[in-house]
mmCIF file of C-alpha atoms in Angstrom:
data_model
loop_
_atom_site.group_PDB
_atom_site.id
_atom_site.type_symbol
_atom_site.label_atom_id
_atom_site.label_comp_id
_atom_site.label_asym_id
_atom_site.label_seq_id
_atom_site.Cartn_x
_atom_site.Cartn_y
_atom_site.Cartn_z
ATOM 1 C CA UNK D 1 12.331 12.034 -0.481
ATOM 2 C CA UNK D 2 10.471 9.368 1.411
ATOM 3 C CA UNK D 3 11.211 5.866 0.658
ATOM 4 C CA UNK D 4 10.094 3.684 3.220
ATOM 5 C CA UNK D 5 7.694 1.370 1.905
ATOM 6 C CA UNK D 6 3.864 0.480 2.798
ATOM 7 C CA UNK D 7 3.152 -2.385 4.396
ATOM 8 C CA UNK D 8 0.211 -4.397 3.056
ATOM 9 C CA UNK D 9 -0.463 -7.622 4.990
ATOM 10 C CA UNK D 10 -2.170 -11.184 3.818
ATOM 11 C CA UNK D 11 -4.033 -12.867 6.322
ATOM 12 C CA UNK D 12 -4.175 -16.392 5.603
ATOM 13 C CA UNK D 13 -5.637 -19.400 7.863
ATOM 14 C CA UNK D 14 -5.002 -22.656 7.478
ATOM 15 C CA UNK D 15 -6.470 -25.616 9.121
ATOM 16 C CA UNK D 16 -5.230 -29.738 8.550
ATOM 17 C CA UNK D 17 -8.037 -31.476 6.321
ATOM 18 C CA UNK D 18 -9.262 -33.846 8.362
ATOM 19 C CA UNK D 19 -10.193 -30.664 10.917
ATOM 20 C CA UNK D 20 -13.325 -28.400 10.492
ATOM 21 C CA UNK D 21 -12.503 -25.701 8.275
ATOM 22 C CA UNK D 22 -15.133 -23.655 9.532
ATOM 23 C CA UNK D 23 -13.376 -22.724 12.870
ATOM 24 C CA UNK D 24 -10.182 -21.763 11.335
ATOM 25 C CA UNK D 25 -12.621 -19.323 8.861
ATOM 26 C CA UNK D 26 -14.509 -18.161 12.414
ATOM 27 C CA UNK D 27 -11.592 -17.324 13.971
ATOM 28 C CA UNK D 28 -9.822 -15.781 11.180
ATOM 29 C CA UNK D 29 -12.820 -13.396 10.122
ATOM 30 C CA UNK D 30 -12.217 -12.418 13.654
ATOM 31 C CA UNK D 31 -8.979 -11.786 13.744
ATOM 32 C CA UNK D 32 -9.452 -9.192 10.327
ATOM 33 C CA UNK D 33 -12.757 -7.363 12.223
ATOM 34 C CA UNK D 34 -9.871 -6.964 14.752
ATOM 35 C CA UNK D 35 -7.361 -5.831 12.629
ATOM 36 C CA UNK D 36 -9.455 -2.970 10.842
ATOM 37 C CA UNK D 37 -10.976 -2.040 14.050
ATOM 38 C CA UNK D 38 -7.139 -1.017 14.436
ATOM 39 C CA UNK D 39 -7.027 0.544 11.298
ATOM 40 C CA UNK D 40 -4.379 -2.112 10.638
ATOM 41 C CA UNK D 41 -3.183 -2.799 6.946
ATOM 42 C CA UNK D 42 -4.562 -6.095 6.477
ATOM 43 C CA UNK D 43 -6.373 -8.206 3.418
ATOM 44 C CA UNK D 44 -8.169 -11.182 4.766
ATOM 45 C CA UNK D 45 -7.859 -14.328 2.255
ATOM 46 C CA UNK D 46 -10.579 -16.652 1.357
ATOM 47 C CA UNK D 47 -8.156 -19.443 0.527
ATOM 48 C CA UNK D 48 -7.513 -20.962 3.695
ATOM 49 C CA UNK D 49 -4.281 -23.804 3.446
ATOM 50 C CA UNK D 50 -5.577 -27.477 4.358
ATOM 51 C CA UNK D 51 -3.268 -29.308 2.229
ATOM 52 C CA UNK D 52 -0.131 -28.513 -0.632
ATOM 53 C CA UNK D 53 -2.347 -28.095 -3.436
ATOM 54 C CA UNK D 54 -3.767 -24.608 -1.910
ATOM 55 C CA UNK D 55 -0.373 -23.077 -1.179
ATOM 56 C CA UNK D 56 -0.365 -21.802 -5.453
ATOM 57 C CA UNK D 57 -3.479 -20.472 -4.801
ATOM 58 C CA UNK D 58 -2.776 -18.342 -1.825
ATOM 59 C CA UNK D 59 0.434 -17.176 -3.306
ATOM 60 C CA UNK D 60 -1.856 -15.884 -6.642
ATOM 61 C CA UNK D 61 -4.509 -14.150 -3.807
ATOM 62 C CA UNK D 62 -1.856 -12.521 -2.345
ATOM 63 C CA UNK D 63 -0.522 -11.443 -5.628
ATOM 64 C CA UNK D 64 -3.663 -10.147 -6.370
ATOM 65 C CA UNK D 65 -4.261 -8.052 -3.275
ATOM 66 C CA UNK D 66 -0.947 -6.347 -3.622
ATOM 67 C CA UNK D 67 -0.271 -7.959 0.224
ATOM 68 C CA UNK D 68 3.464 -7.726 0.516
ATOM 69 C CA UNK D 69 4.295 -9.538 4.021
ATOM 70 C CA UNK D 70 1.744 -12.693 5.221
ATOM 71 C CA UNK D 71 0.223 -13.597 8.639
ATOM 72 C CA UNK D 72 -0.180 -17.129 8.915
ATOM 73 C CA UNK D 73 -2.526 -17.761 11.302
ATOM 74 C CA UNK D 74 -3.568 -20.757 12.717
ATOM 75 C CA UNK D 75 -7.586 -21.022 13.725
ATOM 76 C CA UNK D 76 -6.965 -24.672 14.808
ATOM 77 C CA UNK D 77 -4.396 -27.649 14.163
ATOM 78 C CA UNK D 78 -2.662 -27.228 11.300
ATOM 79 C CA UNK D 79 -0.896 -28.898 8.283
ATOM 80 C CA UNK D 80 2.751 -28.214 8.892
ATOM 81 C CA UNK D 81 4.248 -29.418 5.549
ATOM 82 C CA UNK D 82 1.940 -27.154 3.194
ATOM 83 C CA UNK D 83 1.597 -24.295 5.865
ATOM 84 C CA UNK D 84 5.978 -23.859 5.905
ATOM 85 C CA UNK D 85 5.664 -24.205 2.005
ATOM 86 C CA UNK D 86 3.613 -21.242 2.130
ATOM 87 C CA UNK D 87 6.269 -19.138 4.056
ATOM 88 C CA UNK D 88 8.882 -20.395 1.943
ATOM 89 C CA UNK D 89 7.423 -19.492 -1.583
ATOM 90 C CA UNK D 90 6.158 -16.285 -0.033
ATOM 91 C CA UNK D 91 8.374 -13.538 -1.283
ATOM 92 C CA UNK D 92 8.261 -10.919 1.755
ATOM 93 C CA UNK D 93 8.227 -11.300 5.383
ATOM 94 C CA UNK D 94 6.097 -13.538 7.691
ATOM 95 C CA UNK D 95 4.673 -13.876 10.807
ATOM 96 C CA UNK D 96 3.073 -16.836 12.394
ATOM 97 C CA UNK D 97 0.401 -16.817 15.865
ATOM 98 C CA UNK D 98 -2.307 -18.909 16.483
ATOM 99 C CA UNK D 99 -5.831 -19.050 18.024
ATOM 100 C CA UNK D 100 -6.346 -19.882 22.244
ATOM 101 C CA UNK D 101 -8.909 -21.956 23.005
ATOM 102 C CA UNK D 102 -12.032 -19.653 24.094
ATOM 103 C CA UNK D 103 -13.610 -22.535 25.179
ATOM 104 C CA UNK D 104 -12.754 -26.122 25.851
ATOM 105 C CA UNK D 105 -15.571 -27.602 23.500
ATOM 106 C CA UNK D 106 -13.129 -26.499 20.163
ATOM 107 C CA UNK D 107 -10.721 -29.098 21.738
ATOM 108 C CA UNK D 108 -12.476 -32.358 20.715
ATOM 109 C CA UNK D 109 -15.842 -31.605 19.011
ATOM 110 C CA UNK D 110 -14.667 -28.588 16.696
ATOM 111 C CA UNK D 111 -10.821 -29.908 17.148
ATOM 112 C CA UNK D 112 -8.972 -26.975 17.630
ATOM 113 C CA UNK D 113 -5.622 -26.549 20.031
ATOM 114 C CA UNK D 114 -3.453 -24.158 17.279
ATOM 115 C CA UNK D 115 -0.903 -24.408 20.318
ATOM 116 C CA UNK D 116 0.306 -27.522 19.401
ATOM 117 C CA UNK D 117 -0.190 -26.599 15.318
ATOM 118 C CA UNK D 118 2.347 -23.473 16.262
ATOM 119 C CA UNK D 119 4.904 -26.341 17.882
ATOM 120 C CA UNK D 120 4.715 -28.621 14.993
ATOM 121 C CA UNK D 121 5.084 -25.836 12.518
ATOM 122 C CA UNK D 122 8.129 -24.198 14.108
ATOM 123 C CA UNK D 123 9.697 -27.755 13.829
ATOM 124 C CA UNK D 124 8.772 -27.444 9.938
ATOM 125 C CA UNK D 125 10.193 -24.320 9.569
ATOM 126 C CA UNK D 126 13.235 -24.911 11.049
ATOM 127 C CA UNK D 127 13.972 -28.086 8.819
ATOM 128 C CA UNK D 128 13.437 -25.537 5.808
ATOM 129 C CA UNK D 129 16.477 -23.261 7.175
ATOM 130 C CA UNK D 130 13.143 -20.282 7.729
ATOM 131 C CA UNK D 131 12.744 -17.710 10.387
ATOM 132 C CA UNK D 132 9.463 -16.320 10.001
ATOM 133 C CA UNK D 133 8.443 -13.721 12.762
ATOM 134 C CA UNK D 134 6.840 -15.259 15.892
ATOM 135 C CA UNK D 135 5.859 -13.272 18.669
ATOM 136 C CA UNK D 136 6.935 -14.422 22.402
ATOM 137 C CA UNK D 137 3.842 -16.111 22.994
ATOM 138 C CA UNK D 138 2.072 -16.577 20.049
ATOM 139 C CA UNK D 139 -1.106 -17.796 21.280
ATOM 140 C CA UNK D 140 -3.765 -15.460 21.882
ATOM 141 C CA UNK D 141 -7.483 -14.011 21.611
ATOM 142 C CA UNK D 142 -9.106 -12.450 18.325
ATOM 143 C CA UNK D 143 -7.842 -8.926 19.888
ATOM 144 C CA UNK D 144 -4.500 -9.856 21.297
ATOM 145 C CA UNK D 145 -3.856 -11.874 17.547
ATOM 146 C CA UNK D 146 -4.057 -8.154 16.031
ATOM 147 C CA UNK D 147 -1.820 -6.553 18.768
ATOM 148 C CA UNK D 148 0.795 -8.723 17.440
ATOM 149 C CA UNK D 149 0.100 -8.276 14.149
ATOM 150 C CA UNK D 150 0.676 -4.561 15.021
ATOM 151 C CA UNK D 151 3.878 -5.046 16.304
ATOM 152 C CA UNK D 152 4.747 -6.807 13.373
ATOM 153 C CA UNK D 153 4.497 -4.011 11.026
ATOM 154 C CA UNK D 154 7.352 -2.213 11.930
ATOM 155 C CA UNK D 155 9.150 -5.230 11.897
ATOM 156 C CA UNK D 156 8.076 -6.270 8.052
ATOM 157 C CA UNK D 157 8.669 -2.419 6.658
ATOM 158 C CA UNK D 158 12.370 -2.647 7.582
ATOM 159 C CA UNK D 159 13.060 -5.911 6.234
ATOM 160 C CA UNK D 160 10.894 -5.099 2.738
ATOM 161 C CA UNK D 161 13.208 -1.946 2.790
ATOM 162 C CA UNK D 162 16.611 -3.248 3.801
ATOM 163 C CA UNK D 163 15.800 -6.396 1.049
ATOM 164 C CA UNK D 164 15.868 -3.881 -1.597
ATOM 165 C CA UNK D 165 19.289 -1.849 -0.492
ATOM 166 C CA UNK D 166 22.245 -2.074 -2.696
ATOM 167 C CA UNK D 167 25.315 -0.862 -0.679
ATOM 168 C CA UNK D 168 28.962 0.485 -2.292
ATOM 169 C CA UNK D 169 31.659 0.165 0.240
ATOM 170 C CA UNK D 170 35.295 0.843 0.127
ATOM 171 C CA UNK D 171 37.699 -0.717 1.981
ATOM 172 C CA UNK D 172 40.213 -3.583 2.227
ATOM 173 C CA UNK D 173 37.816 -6.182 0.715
ATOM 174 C CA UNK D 174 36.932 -6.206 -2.830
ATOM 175 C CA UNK D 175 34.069 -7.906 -4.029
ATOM 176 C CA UNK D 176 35.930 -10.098 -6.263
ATOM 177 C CA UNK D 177 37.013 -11.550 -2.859
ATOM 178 C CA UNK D 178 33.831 -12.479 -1.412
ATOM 179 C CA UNK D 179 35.953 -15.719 0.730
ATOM 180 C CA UNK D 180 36.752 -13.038 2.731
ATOM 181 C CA UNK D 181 33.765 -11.039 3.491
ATOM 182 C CA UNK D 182 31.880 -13.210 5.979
ATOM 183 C CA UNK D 183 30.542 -11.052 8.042
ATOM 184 C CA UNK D 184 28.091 -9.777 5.647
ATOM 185 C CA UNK D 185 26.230 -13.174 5.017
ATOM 186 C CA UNK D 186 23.314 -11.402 7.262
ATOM 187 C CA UNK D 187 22.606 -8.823 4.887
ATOM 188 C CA UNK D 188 22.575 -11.391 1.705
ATOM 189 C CA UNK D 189 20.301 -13.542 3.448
ATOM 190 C CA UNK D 190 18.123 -10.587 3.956
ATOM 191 C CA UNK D 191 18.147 -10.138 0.136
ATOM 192 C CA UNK D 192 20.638 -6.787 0.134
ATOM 193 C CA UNK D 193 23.350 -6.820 -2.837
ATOM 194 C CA UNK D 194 26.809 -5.532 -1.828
ATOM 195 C CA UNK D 195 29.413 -4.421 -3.661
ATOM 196 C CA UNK D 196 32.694 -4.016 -1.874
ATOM 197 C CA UNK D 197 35.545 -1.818 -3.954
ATOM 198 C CA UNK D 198 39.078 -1.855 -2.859
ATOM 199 C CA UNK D 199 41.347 1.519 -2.408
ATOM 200 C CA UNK D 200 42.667 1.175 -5.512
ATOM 201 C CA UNK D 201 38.711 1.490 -6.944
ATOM 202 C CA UNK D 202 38.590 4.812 -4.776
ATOM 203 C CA UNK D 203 41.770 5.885 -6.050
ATOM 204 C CA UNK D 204 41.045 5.640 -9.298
#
């Protein structure tokens, strides 16, 4: 039986409002001709998040390409508020990586510098209690953006498969005593369901 599940990922820019929202839509179109040059799993969104209002609808695109882990990628500056609400809403895994600076005429004319955008957003995501997946150095190229999308694959078909695990367990600490199972806390916050049985369950 095979039952490790298919990765499908979103790709979803976002740029701050008062930025150009054609550079974040550049670079992201980029970052997909990448991707399938890869043959990498990936649906490029047209709703790009500027502000809150456009997290509901890039929750019902994603919904409606079947994409089941997100890459939020930063073409410039982003909004940090909106762009965490995204990751938090978003039912699967995430990743987050932004765009370098090919150039230095993005940097006040076209106002890019995602670098900082990636800063202020971790800072956001922390405050929501969220780990999304960020790569050591998030910052890259068109081509080294899909490299870590790549390595993110693996990394978002384990944790769509261990979310939907149910594990039985025997042993001295029955669920009806959850005070004293601490050391599973990991696994709920990963979405797994346990339910511990004691001897006496086994025995009878």
């Amino acid at each position: 039986m095979t039952n490790i599940p298919a990765v499908k990922l979103g790709l979803v820019a976002v740029s701050r409002d008062c930025f150009p929202l054609e550079l974040s839509k550049r670079r992201r179109a980029a970052v997909a001709g990448e991707c399938r040059a890869r043959k990498l799993p990936v649906v490029e969104l047209q709703t790009v998040i500027e502000n809150e209002k456009d997290v509901p609808a890039a929750i019902q695109e994603l919904r409606d390409k079947g994409a089941n882990a997100l890459i939020i990628y930063l073409g410039n500056f982003g909004p940090e508020g909106p762009t965490s609400m995204l990751a938090q809403r978003f039912e699967g895994p995430a990743m987050v990586a932004a765009a370098a600076e090919e150039t230095q005429d993005d940097l006040f004319g076209g106002r890019g510098d995602a670098l900082c955008g990636v800063l202020n957003l971790s800072y956001n995501l922390g405050l929501r209690g969220l780990n999304p997946y960020i790569p050591e150095y998030p910052v890259g190229s068109a081509a080294e953006v899909a490299e870590m999308i790549a390595g993110f694959v693996p990394v978002a078909r384990t944790i769509l498969g261990a979310k939907k695990l149910k594990i039985f367990a025997f042993g001295p600490r029955p669920q009806d005593f959850l005070a004293c199972n601490a050391p599973v806390k990991p696994l709920y916050d990963l979405g797994v369901e346990i339910m511990e049985n004691s001897e006496l369950d086994l025995y009878d």
